[in-house]
PDB file of C-alpha atoms in Angstrom:
ATOM      1  CA  MET A   1    -151.430 -14.641-130.567  1.00 45.00           C
ATOM      2  CA  ALA A   2    -154.989 -15.395-131.670  1.00 46.00           C
ATOM      3  CA  ILE A   3    -157.434 -12.513-131.832  1.00 53.00           C
ATOM      4  CA  CYS A   4    -160.471 -14.506-130.720  1.00 53.00           C
ATOM      5  CA  ASP A   5    -160.788 -16.963-127.832  1.00 54.00           C
ATOM      6  CA  SER A   6    -164.482 -17.604-128.325  1.00 58.00           C
ATOM      7  CA  ALA A   7    -165.597 -21.221-128.460  1.00 68.00           C
ATOM      8  CA  ASP A   8    -167.711 -20.195-131.451  1.00 84.00           C
ATOM      9  CA  ALA A   9    -164.540 -19.877-133.543  1.00 88.00           C
ATOM     10  CA  ASN A  10    -163.071 -23.334-133.993  1.00 89.00           C
ATOM     11  CA  PRO A  11    -162.559 -25.983-136.696  1.00 91.00           C
ATOM     12  CA  ASP A  12    -166.094 -27.272-136.117  1.00 90.00           C
ATOM     13  CA  THR A  13    -167.764 -23.905-136.739  1.00 92.00           C
ATOM     14  CA  ILE A  14    -165.437 -22.567-139.446  1.00 93.00           C
ATOM     15  CA  ASP A  15    -165.287 -24.250-142.850  1.00 95.00           C
ATOM     16  CA  PHE A  16    -161.579 -23.640-143.224  1.00 96.00           C
ATOM     17  CA  ASP A  17    -161.194 -25.679-146.423  1.00 96.00           C
ATOM     18  CA  THR A  18    -163.838 -23.576-148.161  1.00 96.00           C
ATOM     19  CA  PHE A  19    -162.104 -20.448-146.907  1.00 96.00           C
ATOM     20  CA  LEU A  20    -158.790 -21.628-148.387  1.00 97.00           C
ATOM     21  CA  GLY A  21    -160.367 -22.345-151.756  1.00 96.00           C
ATOM     22  CA  ASN A  22    -157.587 -22.608-154.344  1.00 96.00           C
ATOM     23  CA  ALA A  23    -154.971 -21.227-151.941  1.00 96.00           C
ATOM     24  CA  PRO A  24    -152.266 -23.574-150.607  1.00 96.00           C
ATOM     25  CA  LYS A  25    -153.604 -26.055-148.070  1.00 96.00           C
ATOM     26  CA  VAL A  26    -152.459 -25.307-144.512  1.00 95.00           C
ATOM     27  CA  PRO A  27    -153.627 -26.485-141.083  1.00 94.00           C
ATOM     28  CA  TYR A  28    -156.490 -24.589-139.447  1.00 94.00           C
ATOM     29  CA  GLU A  29    -155.300 -21.326-137.937  1.00 92.00           C
ATOM     30  CA  LEU A  30    -157.566 -18.730-136.371  1.00 90.00           C
ATOM     31  CA  ASN A  31    -155.416 -15.764-137.361  1.00 90.00           C
ATOM     32  CA  ARG A  32    -155.405 -16.785-141.003  1.00 93.00           C
ATOM     33  CA  PHE A  33    -159.189 -16.734-141.015  1.00 93.00           C
ATOM     34  CA  PHE A  34    -159.787 -13.478-139.138  1.00 91.00           C
ATOM     35  CA  ARG A  35    -156.630 -11.640-140.201  1.00 91.00           C
ATOM     36  CA  TRP A  36    -156.410 -12.947-143.746  1.00 94.00           C
ATOM     37  CA  ARG A  37    -154.973  -9.638-145.037  1.00 92.00           C
ATOM     38  CA  ASN A  38    -151.732 -10.502-143.225  1.00 93.00           C
ATOM     39  CA  TYR A  39    -151.063 -13.411-145.590  1.00 95.00           C
ATOM     40  CA  LYS A  40    -150.179 -13.055-149.249  1.00 93.00           C
ATOM     41  CA  ASP A  41    -152.140 -16.179-150.200  1.00 95.00           C
ATOM     42  CA  TYR A  42    -155.522 -14.541-149.554  1.00 95.00           C
ATOM     43  CA  GLY A  43    -155.478 -10.947-150.706  1.00 89.00           C
ATOM     44  CA  THR A  44    -153.724  -8.119-152.464  1.00 92.00           C
ATOM     45  CA  ARG A  45    -152.316  -6.554-149.299  1.00 87.00           C
ATOM     46  CA  VAL A  46    -152.169  -2.795-148.682  1.00 89.00           C
ATOM     47  CA  ALA A  47    -151.593  -2.044-152.350  1.00 92.00           C
ATOM     48  CA  GLY A  48    -154.855  -3.684-153.324  1.00 91.00           C
ATOM     49  CA  ASP A  49    -156.744  -2.281-150.347  1.00 89.00           C
ATOM     50  CA  LEU A  50    -155.552   1.323-150.368  1.00 90.00           C
ATOM     51  CA  PHE A  51    -153.271   2.183-153.298  1.00 94.00           C
ATOM     52  CA  VAL A  52    -156.094   1.631-155.753  1.00 93.00           C
ATOM     53  CA  HIS A  53    -158.023   4.539-154.215  1.00 91.00           C
ATOM     54  CA  ALA A  54    -155.007   6.825-154.491  1.00 93.00           C
ATOM     55  CA  PHE A  55    -154.505   5.882-158.134  1.00 96.00           C
ATOM     56  CA  SER A  56    -158.187   6.453-158.834  1.00 94.00           C
ATOM     57  CA  THR A  57    -157.864   9.964-157.437  1.00 92.00           C
ATOM     58  CA  LEU A  58    -154.547  10.757-159.090  1.00 95.00           C
ATOM     59  CA  ASN A  59    -155.480   9.399-162.504  1.00 97.00           C
ATOM     60  CA  HIS A  60    -158.805  11.239-162.445  1.00 95.00           C
ATOM     61  CA  ILE A  61    -157.222  14.560-161.472  1.00 93.00           C
ATOM     62  CA  LEU A  62    -154.622  14.306-164.239  1.00 94.00           C
ATOM     63  CA  SER A  63    -156.762  12.532-166.856  1.00 96.00           C
ATOM     64  CA  SER A  64    -153.993   9.925-166.848  1.00 98.00           C
ATOM     65  CA  HIS A  65    -153.826   6.243-167.741  1.00 98.00           C
ATOM     66  CA  GLY A  66    -151.343   5.738-164.900  1.00 98.00           C
ATOM     67  CA  PRO A  67    -147.691   4.745-164.413  1.00 99.00           C
ATOM     68  CA  ASN A  68    -145.602   2.501-166.639  1.00 98.00           C
ATOM     69  CA  ARG A  69    -143.018   1.301-164.111  1.00 99.00           C
ATOM     70  CA  ALA A  70    -142.787   0.497-160.397  1.00 99.00           C
ATOM     71  CA  LEU A  71    -140.065  -0.348-157.897  1.00 99.00           C
ATOM     72  CA  ALA A  72    -140.954  -1.469-154.370  1.00 98.00           C
ATOM     73  CA  THR A  73    -138.889  -2.242-151.308  1.00 98.00           C
ATOM     74  CA  GLY A  74    -139.496  -2.711-147.595  1.00 96.00           C
ATOM     75  CA  GLY A  75    -139.852  -5.575-145.176  1.00 95.00           C
ATOM     76  CA  LEU A  76    -141.415  -7.090-142.097  1.00 94.00           C
ATOM     77  CA  ARG A  77    -139.864  -4.817-139.477  1.00 94.00           C
ATOM     78  CA  TYR A  78    -141.987  -5.196-136.375  1.00 94.00           C
ATOM     79  CA  TRP A  79    -145.090  -7.396-136.466  1.00 92.00           C
ATOM     80  CA  ASN A  80    -143.517 -10.827-136.038  1.00 89.00           C
ATOM     81  CA  ASP A  81    -146.847 -12.532-135.478  1.00 89.00           C
ATOM     82  CA  GLY A  82    -146.756 -15.072-138.281  1.00 91.00           C
ATOM     83  CA  ARG A  83    -147.757 -12.790-141.122  1.00 93.00           C
ATOM     84  CA  ASN A  84    -145.796 -12.995-144.375  1.00 93.00           C
ATOM     85  CA  VAL A  85    -146.412  -9.570-145.872  1.00 94.00           C
ATOM     86  CA  PRO A  86    -144.369  -6.421-145.116  1.00 94.00           C
ATOM     87  CA  ASP A  87    -145.404  -3.834-142.548  1.00 93.00           C
ATOM     88  CA  VAL A  88    -143.154  -1.110-144.013  1.00 94.00           C
ATOM     89  CA  THR A  89    -142.874  -0.454-147.747  1.00 96.00           C
ATOM     90  CA  ILE A  90    -142.167   2.302-150.228  1.00 97.00           C
ATOM     91  CA  THR A  91    -143.023   2.050-153.913  1.00 98.00           C
ATOM     92  CA  LEU A  92    -141.775   4.453-156.567  1.00 98.00           C
ATOM     93  CA  TYR A  93    -143.811   4.831-159.737  1.00 99.00           C
ATOM     94  CA  ASP A  94    -142.836   6.357-163.085  1.00 99.00           C
ATOM     95  CA  TYR A  95    -145.536   8.258-164.935  1.00 98.00           C
ATOM     96  CA  PRO A  96    -144.633   8.834-168.602  1.00 98.00           C
ATOM     97  CA  LYS A  97    -145.255  12.116-170.403  1.00 98.00           C
ATOM     98  CA  THR A  98    -148.684  12.277-172.037  1.00 97.00           C
ATOM     99  CA  ASP A  99    -150.925  14.873-173.644  1.00 96.00           C
ATOM    100  CA  THR A 100    -152.423  15.697-170.238  1.00 96.00           C
ATOM    101  CA  HIS A 101    -149.358  15.837-167.983  1.00 96.00           C
ATOM    102  CA  ALA A 102    -145.576  15.940-167.899  1.00 96.00           C
ATOM    103  CA  ALA A 103    -143.480  12.963-166.846  1.00 98.00           C
ATOM    104  CA  PHE A 104    -143.263  12.662-163.063  1.00 97.00           C
ATOM    105  CA  ASN A 105    -142.712  10.244-160.197  1.00 98.00           C
ATOM    106  CA  ALA A 106    -145.061   9.165-157.434  1.00 98.00           C
ATOM    107  CA  ALA A 107    -144.047   7.670-154.083  1.00 97.00           C
ATOM    108  CA  PHE A 108    -146.425   5.501-152.070  1.00 96.00           C
ATOM    109  CA  ARG A 109    -145.427   4.736-148.482  1.00 94.00           C
ATOM    110  CA  VAL A 110    -146.845   2.320-145.933  1.00 90.00           C
ATOM    111  CA  ASN A 111    -145.768   2.198-142.289  1.00 91.00           C
ATOM    112  CA  PHE A 112    -147.728   0.001-139.889  1.00 88.00           C
ATOM    113  CA  ILE A 113    -145.438   0.901-136.988  1.00 84.00           C
ATOM    114  CA  ALA A 114    -145.465   4.696-137.355  1.00 81.00           C
ATOM    115  CA  GLY A 115    -144.578   6.287-134.034  1.00 82.00           C
ATOM    116  CA  SER A 116    -146.099   9.535-135.278  1.00 79.00           C
ATOM    117  CA  GLY A 117    -149.571   8.126-134.860  1.00 72.00           C
ATOM    118  CA  GLY A 118    -150.227   6.895-138.366  1.00 68.00           C
ATOM    119  CA  GLY A 119    -152.861   8.412-140.595  1.00 73.00           C
ATOM    120  CA  GLY A 120    -152.818   8.959-144.323  1.00 77.00           C
ATOM    121  CA  GLY A 121    -152.154  11.730-146.769  1.00 80.00           C
ATOM    122  CA  PHE A 122    -152.177  12.525-150.453  1.00 87.00           C
ATOM    123  CA  ARG A 123    -149.982  15.324-151.808  1.00 93.00           C
ATOM    124  CA  LEU A 124    -149.233  16.614-155.287  1.00 94.00           C
ATOM    125  CA  ILE A 125    -146.001  18.619-155.333  1.00 93.00           C
ATOM    126  CA  GLY A 126    -145.163  20.801-158.327  1.00 90.00           C
ATOM    127  CA  THR A 127    -142.650  23.488-159.200  1.00 84.00           C
ATOM    128  CA  GLU A 128    -144.761  26.312-157.786  1.00 84.00           C
ATOM    129  CA  GLY A 129    -146.555  24.748-154.878  1.00 90.00           C
ATOM    130  CA  ALA A 130    -148.274  21.713-153.420  1.00 93.00           C
ATOM    131  CA  MET A 131    -151.825  20.430-153.183  1.00 94.00           C
ATOM    132  CA  GLU A 132    -153.004  18.234-150.316  1.00 94.00           C
ATOM    133  CA  VAL A 133    -156.157  16.279-151.074  1.00 91.00           C
ATOM    134  CA  GLY A 134    -158.124  15.122-148.046  1.00 87.00           C
ATOM    135  CA  GLN A 135    -161.441  13.424-147.457  1.00 84.00           C
ATOM    136  CA  ASN A 136    -163.263  16.706-146.946  1.00 89.00           C
ATOM    137  CA  SER A 137    -160.806  19.384-148.018  1.00 92.00           C
ATOM    138  CA  VAL A 138    -158.194  20.459-150.535  1.00 94.00           C
ATOM    139  CA  LYS A 139    -155.284  22.648-149.436  1.00 95.00           C
ATOM    140  CA  LEU A 140    -153.254  24.516-152.036  1.00 93.00           C
ATOM    141  CA  THR A 141    -149.929  26.035-150.984  1.00 92.00           C
ATOM    142  CA  ARG A 142    -148.320  28.310-153.561  1.00 87.00           C
ATOM    143  CA  SER A 143    -144.673  29.313-153.743  1.00 79.00           C
ATOM    144  CA  LYS A 144    -142.224  30.620-156.302  1.00 71.00           C
ATOM    145  CA  LEU A 145    -139.066  28.818-157.248  1.00 63.00           C
ATOM    146  CA  GLY A 146    -135.936  30.842-156.746  1.00 60.00           C
ATOM    147  CA  ARG A 147    -135.074  32.178-160.176  1.00 61.00           C
ATOM    148  CA  THR A 148    -131.646  33.537-159.279  1.00 62.00           C
ATOM    149  CA  PRO A 149    -128.588  31.505-158.214  1.00 66.00           C
ATOM    150  CA  SER A 150    -127.306  31.616-154.649  1.00 64.00           C
ATOM    151  CA  ASP A 151    -125.427  29.678-151.991  1.00 64.00           C
ATOM    152  CA  TYR A 152    -124.102  26.308-153.190  1.00 67.00           C
ATOM    153  CA  SER A 153    -125.179  26.821-156.800  1.00 72.00           C
ATOM    154  CA  ILE A 154    -122.381  29.376-157.366  1.00 81.00           C
ATOM    155  CA  ILE A 155    -120.109  28.995-154.335  1.00 83.00           C
ATOM    156  CA  ALA A 156    -117.398  27.222-156.373  1.00 86.00           C
ATOM    157  CA  PHE A 157    -116.779  30.344-158.470  1.00 88.00           C
ATOM    158  CA  THR A 158    -114.524  33.222-157.482  1.00 90.00           C
ATOM    159  CA  GLU A 159    -116.194  36.229-155.888  1.00 89.00           C
ATOM    160  CA  ALA A 160    -115.636  38.235-159.061  1.00 91.00           C
ATOM    161  CA  THR A 161    -117.331  35.581-161.189  1.00 91.00           C
ATOM    162  CA  GLN A 162    -120.152  35.247-158.675  1.00 86.00           C
ATOM    163  CA  LYS A 163    -120.736  38.981-158.912  1.00 87.00           C
ATOM    164  CA  LYS A 164    -120.932  38.832-162.718  1.00 88.00           C
ATOM    165  CA  ILE A 165    -123.390  35.925-162.544  1.00 84.00           C
ATOM    166  CA  MET A 166    -125.622  37.736-160.079  1.00 81.00           C
ATOM    167  CA  GLU A 167    -125.542  40.942-162.130  1.00 83.00           C
ATOM    168  CA  GLY A 168    -126.457  38.976-165.253  1.00 81.00           C
ATOM    169  CA  TYR A 169    -129.482  37.428-163.613  1.00 74.00           C
ATOM    170  CA  ALA A 170    -130.504  40.769-162.100  1.00 74.00           C
ATOM    171  CA  ALA A 171    -130.519  42.285-165.589  1.00 76.00           C
ATOM    172  CA  LYS A 172    -133.005  39.635-166.743  1.00 70.00           C
ATOM    173  CA  ASN A 173    -135.481  40.825-164.108  1.00 62.00           C
ATOM    174  CA  LEU A 174    -136.799  37.280-163.680  1.00 59.00           C
ATOM    175  CA  GLU A 175    -138.849  38.099-160.610  1.00 54.00           C
ATOM    176  CA  SER A 176    -141.245  40.138-162.726  1.00 44.00           C
ATOM    177  CA  ARG A 177    -142.540  37.111-164.623  1.00 43.00           C
ATOM    178  CA  ALA A 178    -146.316  36.993-164.900  1.00 48.00           C
ATOM    179  CA  SER A 179    -148.196  34.845-162.417  1.00 50.00           C
ATOM    180  CA  LYS A 180    -151.941  34.473-162.044  1.00 50.00           C
ATOM    181  CA  LEU A 181    -151.664  32.987-158.558  1.00 52.00           C
ATOM    182  CA  GLU A 182    -150.490  34.868-155.511  1.00 61.00           C
ATOM    183  CA  THR A 183    -148.200  33.071-153.086  1.00 74.00           C
ATOM    184  CA  GLY A 184    -149.839  31.774-149.951  1.00 85.00           C
ATOM    185  CA  THR A 185    -152.253  29.066-148.881  1.00 91.00           C
ATOM    186  CA  THR A 186    -155.854  28.446-149.846  1.00 92.00           C
ATOM    187  CA  THR A 187    -158.032  25.749-148.354  1.00 96.00           C
ATOM    188  CA  TRP A 188    -161.316  24.498-149.765  1.00 94.00           C
ATOM    189  CA  GLU A 189    -163.498  22.656-147.262  1.00 96.00           C
ATOM    190  CA  ALA A 190    -166.655  20.667-147.829  1.00 94.00           C
ATOM    191  CA  PRO A 191    -169.875  22.175-146.443  1.00 95.00           C
ATOM    192  CA  LYS A 192    -170.818  21.170-142.921  1.00 92.00           C
ATOM    193  CA  ASP A 193    -173.754  19.174-144.229  1.00 94.00           C
ATOM    194  CA  TYR A 194    -171.569  17.193-146.672  1.00 94.00           C
ATOM    195  CA  LYS A 195    -172.462  13.530-146.314  1.00 93.00           C
ATOM    196  CA  GLY A 196    -169.010  12.208-147.149  1.00 90.00           C
ATOM    197  CA  GLY A 197    -167.239  10.158-149.773  1.00 87.00           C
ATOM    198  CA  ARG A 198    -169.097   6.926-149.046  1.00 90.00           C
ATOM    199  CA  TYR A 199    -172.418   8.632-149.718  1.00 94.00           C
ATOM    200  CA  ASP A 200    -171.021   9.993-152.987  1.00 92.00           C
ATOM    201  CA  HIS A 201    -169.803   6.521-153.963  1.00 89.00           C
ATOM    202  CA  PHE A 202    -173.235   4.989-153.521  1.00 94.00           C
ATOM    203  CA  TYR A 203    -175.110   7.934-155.013  1.00 94.00           C
ATOM    204  CA  ASN A 204    -172.930   8.029-158.131  1.00 92.00           C
ATOM    205  CA  PHE A 205    -173.155   4.255-158.519  1.00 92.00           C
ATOM    206  CA  PHE A 206    -176.942   4.180-158.251  1.00 95.00           C
ATOM    207  CA  GLN A 207    -177.219   7.112-160.638  1.00 95.00           C
ATOM    208  CA  GLY A 208    -174.962   5.265-163.063  1.00 93.00           C
ATOM    209  CA  ILE A 209    -176.798   1.949-163.083  1.00 92.00           C
ATOM    210  CA  GLN A 210    -180.056   3.840-163.565  1.00 95.00           C
ATOM    211  CA  GLY A 211    -178.589   5.483-166.647  1.00 93.00           C
ATOM    212  CA  LYS A 212    -178.726   8.973-165.178  1.00 94.00           C
ATOM    213  CA  ARG A 213    -174.981   9.669-165.341  1.00 92.00           C
ATOM    214  CA  ASN A 214    -171.720   8.154-166.518  1.00 90.00           C
ATOM    215  CA  ILE A 215    -169.591   6.148-164.098  1.00 88.00           C
ATOM    216  CA  VAL A 216    -166.127   7.667-163.708  1.00 87.00           C
ATOM    217  CA  GLN A 217    -164.498   4.413-162.649  1.00 89.00           C
ATOM    218  CA  ASP A 218    -165.771   2.110-165.346  1.00 91.00           C
ATOM    219  CA  PRO A 219    -164.088  -1.301-165.894  1.00 94.00           C
ATOM    220  CA  THR A 220    -161.248   0.223-167.927  1.00 97.00           C
ATOM    221  CA  PHE A 221    -160.555   3.038-165.480  1.00 96.00           C
ATOM    222  CA  GLY A 222    -160.771   0.589-162.588  1.00 96.00           C
ATOM    223  CA  LEU A 223    -158.379  -1.919-164.126  1.00 97.00           C
ATOM    224  CA  ARG A 224    -155.819   0.806-164.798  1.00 98.00           C
ATOM    225  CA  ALA A 225    -156.004   1.917-161.165  1.00 97.00           C
ATOM    226  CA  ALA A 226    -155.922  -1.623-159.754  1.00 97.00           C
ATOM    227  CA  GLY A 227    -153.195  -2.752-162.144  1.00 97.00           C
ATOM    228  CA  ALA A 228    -150.960   0.137-161.128  1.00 97.00           C
ATOM    229  CA  ALA A 229    -151.583  -0.596-157.450  1.00 97.00           C
ATOM    230  CA  LEU A 230    -150.685  -4.276-157.761  1.00 97.00           C
ATOM    231  CA  LEU A 231    -147.387  -3.436-159.438  1.00 98.00           C
ATOM    232  CA  ALA A 232    -146.180  -2.748-155.892  1.00 98.00           C
ATOM    233  CA  ASN A 233    -146.747  -6.389-154.942  1.00 97.00           C
ATOM    234  CA  GLU A 234    -145.191  -7.689-158.151  1.00 97.00           C
ATOM    235  CA  SER A 235    -142.061  -5.629-157.627  1.00 98.00           C
ATOM    236  CA  TYR A 236    -141.740  -6.345-153.902  1.00 97.00           C
ATOM    237  CA  PHE A 237    -141.961 -10.127-154.145  1.00 96.00           C
ATOM    238  CA  LYS A 238    -139.894 -10.357-157.341  1.00 97.00           C
ATOM    239  CA  LYS A 239    -137.305  -7.970-155.837  1.00 97.00           C
ATOM    240  CA  GLN A 240    -136.994  -6.048-159.092  1.00 98.00           C
ATOM    241  CA  PRO A 241    -138.668  -3.234-161.055  1.00 98.00           C
ATOM    242  CA  VAL A 242    -141.727  -4.154-163.101  1.00 99.00           C
ATOM    243  CA  ASP A 243    -142.953  -2.522-166.306  1.00 99.00           C
ATOM    244  CA  TRP A 244    -146.573  -1.974-167.244  1.00 98.00           C
ATOM    245  CA  ASN A 245    -148.365  -0.701-170.322  1.00 98.00           C
ATOM    246  CA  PRO A 246    -151.103   1.500-168.829  1.00 97.00           C
ATOM    247  CA  LYS A 247    -152.882   1.975-172.134  1.00 97.00           C
ATOM    248  CA  ALA A 248    -153.044  -1.732-173.014  1.00 97.00           C
ATOM    249  CA  MET A 249    -153.317  -2.657-169.300  1.00 97.00           C
ATOM    250  CA  LYS A 250    -150.702  -5.409-169.518  1.00 97.00           C
ATOM    251  CA  LEU A 251    -147.436  -6.315-167.818  1.00 98.00           C
ATOM    252  CA  ILE A 252    -144.413  -5.983-170.066  1.00 95.00           C
TER     253      ILE A 252
END
């Protein structure tokens, strides 16, 4: 179904050939012009639109060059309106160990038919808690890993052996290990007069081009974020994992 029935939008008023540029030549189609993100010939899809922002945040927080491997899957599950890009995907990324962080995995999910109402989120989950990064807040939830065995971890042993194991761990007094953070939840919220991320983007950019401060996302930082994001597309359409050298910024 077309999104616009106006007589102003037609082959006489839209230079469709110029719009297509170097993309494959196809007959004039209103949806392709107004909803070009739904077609892989004209853009970088959700990964290019949104993943790049997540990678910018994640790489900045961790002082990381980014992942070195990606595996994407998904499909066109609901929106059968002529588009040829998926509406549900999940991409798993491998981050290698570096001087600034341990090796870990990141999962990026997209669901354009979410019955829960949609929305977005960004969470970092570690061994002693989780951090949720929002537009105007950061929520840190702290917890302690269980340091003693229980339930299924020792259920295969006899009761006598289980007792010995539990007594051995009790003697180590593991719960007394030092911790600078108390368990619980802490939330940092931006001041009420905070002007928002878009204001910061423009302010930082103008300050940068005037030589008053360094730009965080310079060409190198930006390419590492964008390159990592587009690995999702490479993997999805090739139907296989793809490897990437985040330092050299090249596919392997």
